[in-house]
Short mmCIF file of C-alpha atoms in Angstrom, two decimals:
data_model
loop_
_atom_site.label_atom_id
_atom_site.label_comp_id
_atom_site.label_asym_id
_atom_site.label_seq_id
_atom_site.Cartn_x
_atom_site.Cartn_y
_atom_site.Cartn_z
CA MET P 160 -15.95 10.05 3.11
CA HIS P 161 -15.73 8.38 6.17
CA ARG P 162 -15.18 4.68 6.47
CA PRO P 163 -16.21 2.83 8.88
CA VAL P 164 -13.46 2.04 12.04
CA ILE P 165 -11.48 -1.20 11.79
CA GLU P 166 -10.65 -2.47 15.45
CA PRO P 167 -7.98 -4.93 15.69
CA ARG P 168 -9.19 -8.24 16.51
CA THR P 169 -7.20 -10.93 17.27
CA ASP P 170 -9.20 -13.57 15.12
CA SER P 171 -8.83 -10.91 12.57
CA PRO P 172 -5.01 -11.37 11.12
CA ALA P 173 -5.93 -8.51 8.42
CA SER P 174 -7.50 -5.92 10.99
CA GLN P 175 -4.29 -5.38 12.47
CA ALA P 176 -2.61 -4.81 9.05
CA VAL P 177 -2.05 -1.55 7.11
CA GLY P 178 -0.39 -2.04 3.24
CA LEU P 179 0.94 0.87 2.26
CA ASP P 180 2.39 1.40 -1.65
CA LEU P 181 6.07 2.54 -2.45
CA ASP P 182 6.30 4.72 -4.96
CA GLY P 183 4.44 7.65 -5.45
CA THR P 184 3.01 7.46 -1.84
CA LEU P 185 6.21 6.45 0.66
CA ALA P 186 8.63 7.74 -2.14
CA VAL P 187 8.47 10.46 -4.54
CA ASP P 188 7.31 8.54 -7.80
CA GLN P 189 9.72 9.56 -11.00
CA GLY P 190 9.07 6.91 -13.10
CA TRP P 191 10.89 3.60 -13.41
CA GLN P 192 15.16 4.63 -13.36
CA GLY P 193 16.59 1.29 -13.68
CA GLY P 194 15.57 0.06 -9.62
CA ARG P 195 16.27 3.51 -7.99
CA ILE P 196 13.86 4.84 -5.57
CA GLY P 197 13.22 8.43 -5.32
CA LEU P 198 13.75 10.26 -2.11
CA PRO P 199 10.84 10.04 0.75
CA GLN P 200 7.53 11.88 0.32
CA PRO P 201 7.38 15.13 2.68
CA GLY P 202 5.77 13.47 5.69
CA ALA P 203 6.42 9.74 4.95
CA MET P 204 8.82 7.90 7.13
CA ASP P 205 7.01 10.06 10.03
CA ALA P 206 3.69 8.28 8.94
CA LEU P 207 5.15 5.05 8.58
CA ARG P 208 6.59 5.31 12.35
CA LEU P 209 4.06 6.81 13.79
CA LEU P 210 1.41 3.50 11.84
CA ALA P 211 3.77 0.76 12.47
CA ALA P 212 4.31 1.57 16.21
CA ARG P 213 0.48 0.54 16.19
CA ARG P 214 0.01 -1.58 13.53
CA ALA P 215 1.49 -4.46 11.46
CA VAL P 216 2.83 -2.67 8.54
CA PHE P 217 3.97 -4.12 5.41
CA ILE P 218 4.84 -2.22 1.87
CA CYS P 219 3.37 -3.84 -1.28
CA THR P 220 5.14 -2.50 -4.71
CA ALA P 221 5.06 -4.04 -8.22
CA ARG P 222 8.45 -4.09 -8.42
CA PRO P 223 10.41 -6.86 -9.92
CA GLU P 224 11.58 -9.45 -6.63
CA ARG P 225 14.96 -8.75 -7.43
CA TRP P 226 14.87 -5.58 -6.16
CA LEU P 227 12.98 -5.68 -2.92
CA PRO P 228 15.49 -5.88 -0.87
CA GLU P 229 17.02 -2.70 -2.23
CA VAL P 230 13.22 -1.38 -0.80
CA ALA P 231 13.93 -3.16 2.78
CA ASP P 232 17.40 -1.17 2.92
CA TRP P 233 15.40 2.08 1.51
CA VAL P 234 13.01 1.76 4.31
CA SER P 235 15.58 1.17 7.04
CA TRP P 236 17.52 3.82 5.82
CA TYR P 237 15.41 6.60 5.60
CA SER P 238 12.58 5.02 8.73
CA GLY P 239 15.07 3.74 11.13
CA LEU P 240 12.98 0.59 11.19
CA ASP P 241 13.76 -3.03 10.70
CA ALA P 242 12.25 -3.75 7.29
CA PHE P 243 13.01 -7.00 5.27
CA PHE P 244 11.87 -8.70 2.27
CA ASP P 245 9.59 -11.82 2.27
CA PRO P 246 9.49 -13.85 -0.91
CA ASN P 247 6.82 -16.26 0.64
CA PRO P 248 4.12 -16.94 -1.66
CA GLU P 249 1.75 -18.72 0.69
CA ARG P 250 1.99 -15.43 2.94
CA ALA P 251 -1.54 -14.14 3.58
CA TYR P 252 -1.26 -11.66 6.10
CA TRP P 253 1.40 -9.61 8.60
CA GLN P 254 0.48 -9.75 12.04
CA VAL P 255 3.73 -8.33 13.94
CA VAL P 256 2.39 -5.05 16.00
CA GLY P 257 4.91 -2.71 16.33
CA GLY P 258 7.71 -5.89 14.44
CA PRO P 259 9.67 -5.00 11.53
CA ILE P 260 7.69 -3.37 8.08
CA LEU P 261 7.58 -6.48 5.82
CA ILE P 262 7.93 -5.62 2.27
CA THR P 263 6.51 -7.63 -0.62
CA ARG P 264 4.43 -7.87 -4.13
CA THR P 265 1.34 -10.08 -2.66
CA LYS P 266 -1.71 -8.21 -1.89
CA LEU P 267 -1.94 -9.30 2.07
CA GLY P 268 -5.11 -9.09 4.43
CA ALA P 269 -5.34 -5.22 5.65
CA ALA P 270 -7.61 -2.96 7.14
CA CYS P 271 -6.43 -0.52 4.84
CA TYR P 272 -4.25 0.26 1.93
CA ILE P 273 -2.64 3.67 1.26
CA ASP P 274 -1.92 3.89 -2.21
CA ASP P 275 -1.02 7.21 -4.20
CA ARG P 276 -3.70 4.86 -7.56
CA ALA P 277 -6.73 4.12 -5.55
CA VAL P 278 -10.17 4.71 -6.98
CA HIS P 279 -12.27 4.45 -3.05
CA HIS P 280 -15.32 1.77 -4.05
CA ALA P 281 -18.14 2.10 -1.85
CA GLY P 282 -20.57 -0.55 -3.31
CA ASP P 283 -21.80 1.79 -6.40
CA TRP P 284 -20.55 0.82 -9.51
CA THR P 285 -21.44 3.49 -11.31
CA ALA P 286 -19.88 6.42 -9.73
CA THR P 287 -16.82 4.31 -9.20
CA LEU P 288 -16.99 3.48 -13.29
CA ALA P 289 -16.83 7.77 -13.48
CA THR P 290 -14.20 8.50 -11.41
CA VAL P 291 -12.04 5.33 -12.88
CA SER P 292 -13.69 6.97 -16.74
CA HIS P 293 -11.93 9.94 -15.50
CA VAL P 294 -8.27 8.50 -13.95
CA ILE P 295 -7.21 7.28 -16.88
CA GLY P 296 -9.00 9.36 -19.87
CA LEU P 297 -11.80 6.89 -21.05
CA ASP P 298 -15.18 8.53 -22.96
CA ARG P 299 -17.99 7.54 -19.91
CA GLU P 300 -20.65 8.59 -22.81
CA GLY P 301 -18.88 5.03 -24.34
CA ILE P 302 -19.71 2.70 -21.43
CA PRO P 303 -23.37 2.04 -20.83
CA ALA P 304 -25.22 2.19 -17.97
CA LEU P 305 -25.37 -0.70 -15.36
CA ALA P 306 -28.43 -1.95 -13.80
#
């Protein structure tokens, strides 16, 4: 499935950004282990460096806020890139192309997100619900047809 190309535009901060998930996407997900982060997924740090050289990159994670400085340290250690945690709840965008990696719990505006648990929605809710039903083990027969 091909998605439209989103070219970076100066009037659209979201078009300049790429959001990434941490556990299961950048790091091997080994389940919750008291905040410990798994090793990088194969190829993840090369991909992160490539993206960061061309777009504003942020990592959005569901980890508790108190662990986010450690996430920034992990990213810096394995990627060699500067990373920092910004607790600003008012931030809506990250648009520092080629700059440090932002670590956040906030879903910011972005051209795309890279996430191991994402289900792509292309406008057809019947198809999306079928995929979600499969992923969560829901009996699709129990869901009424959509209009």
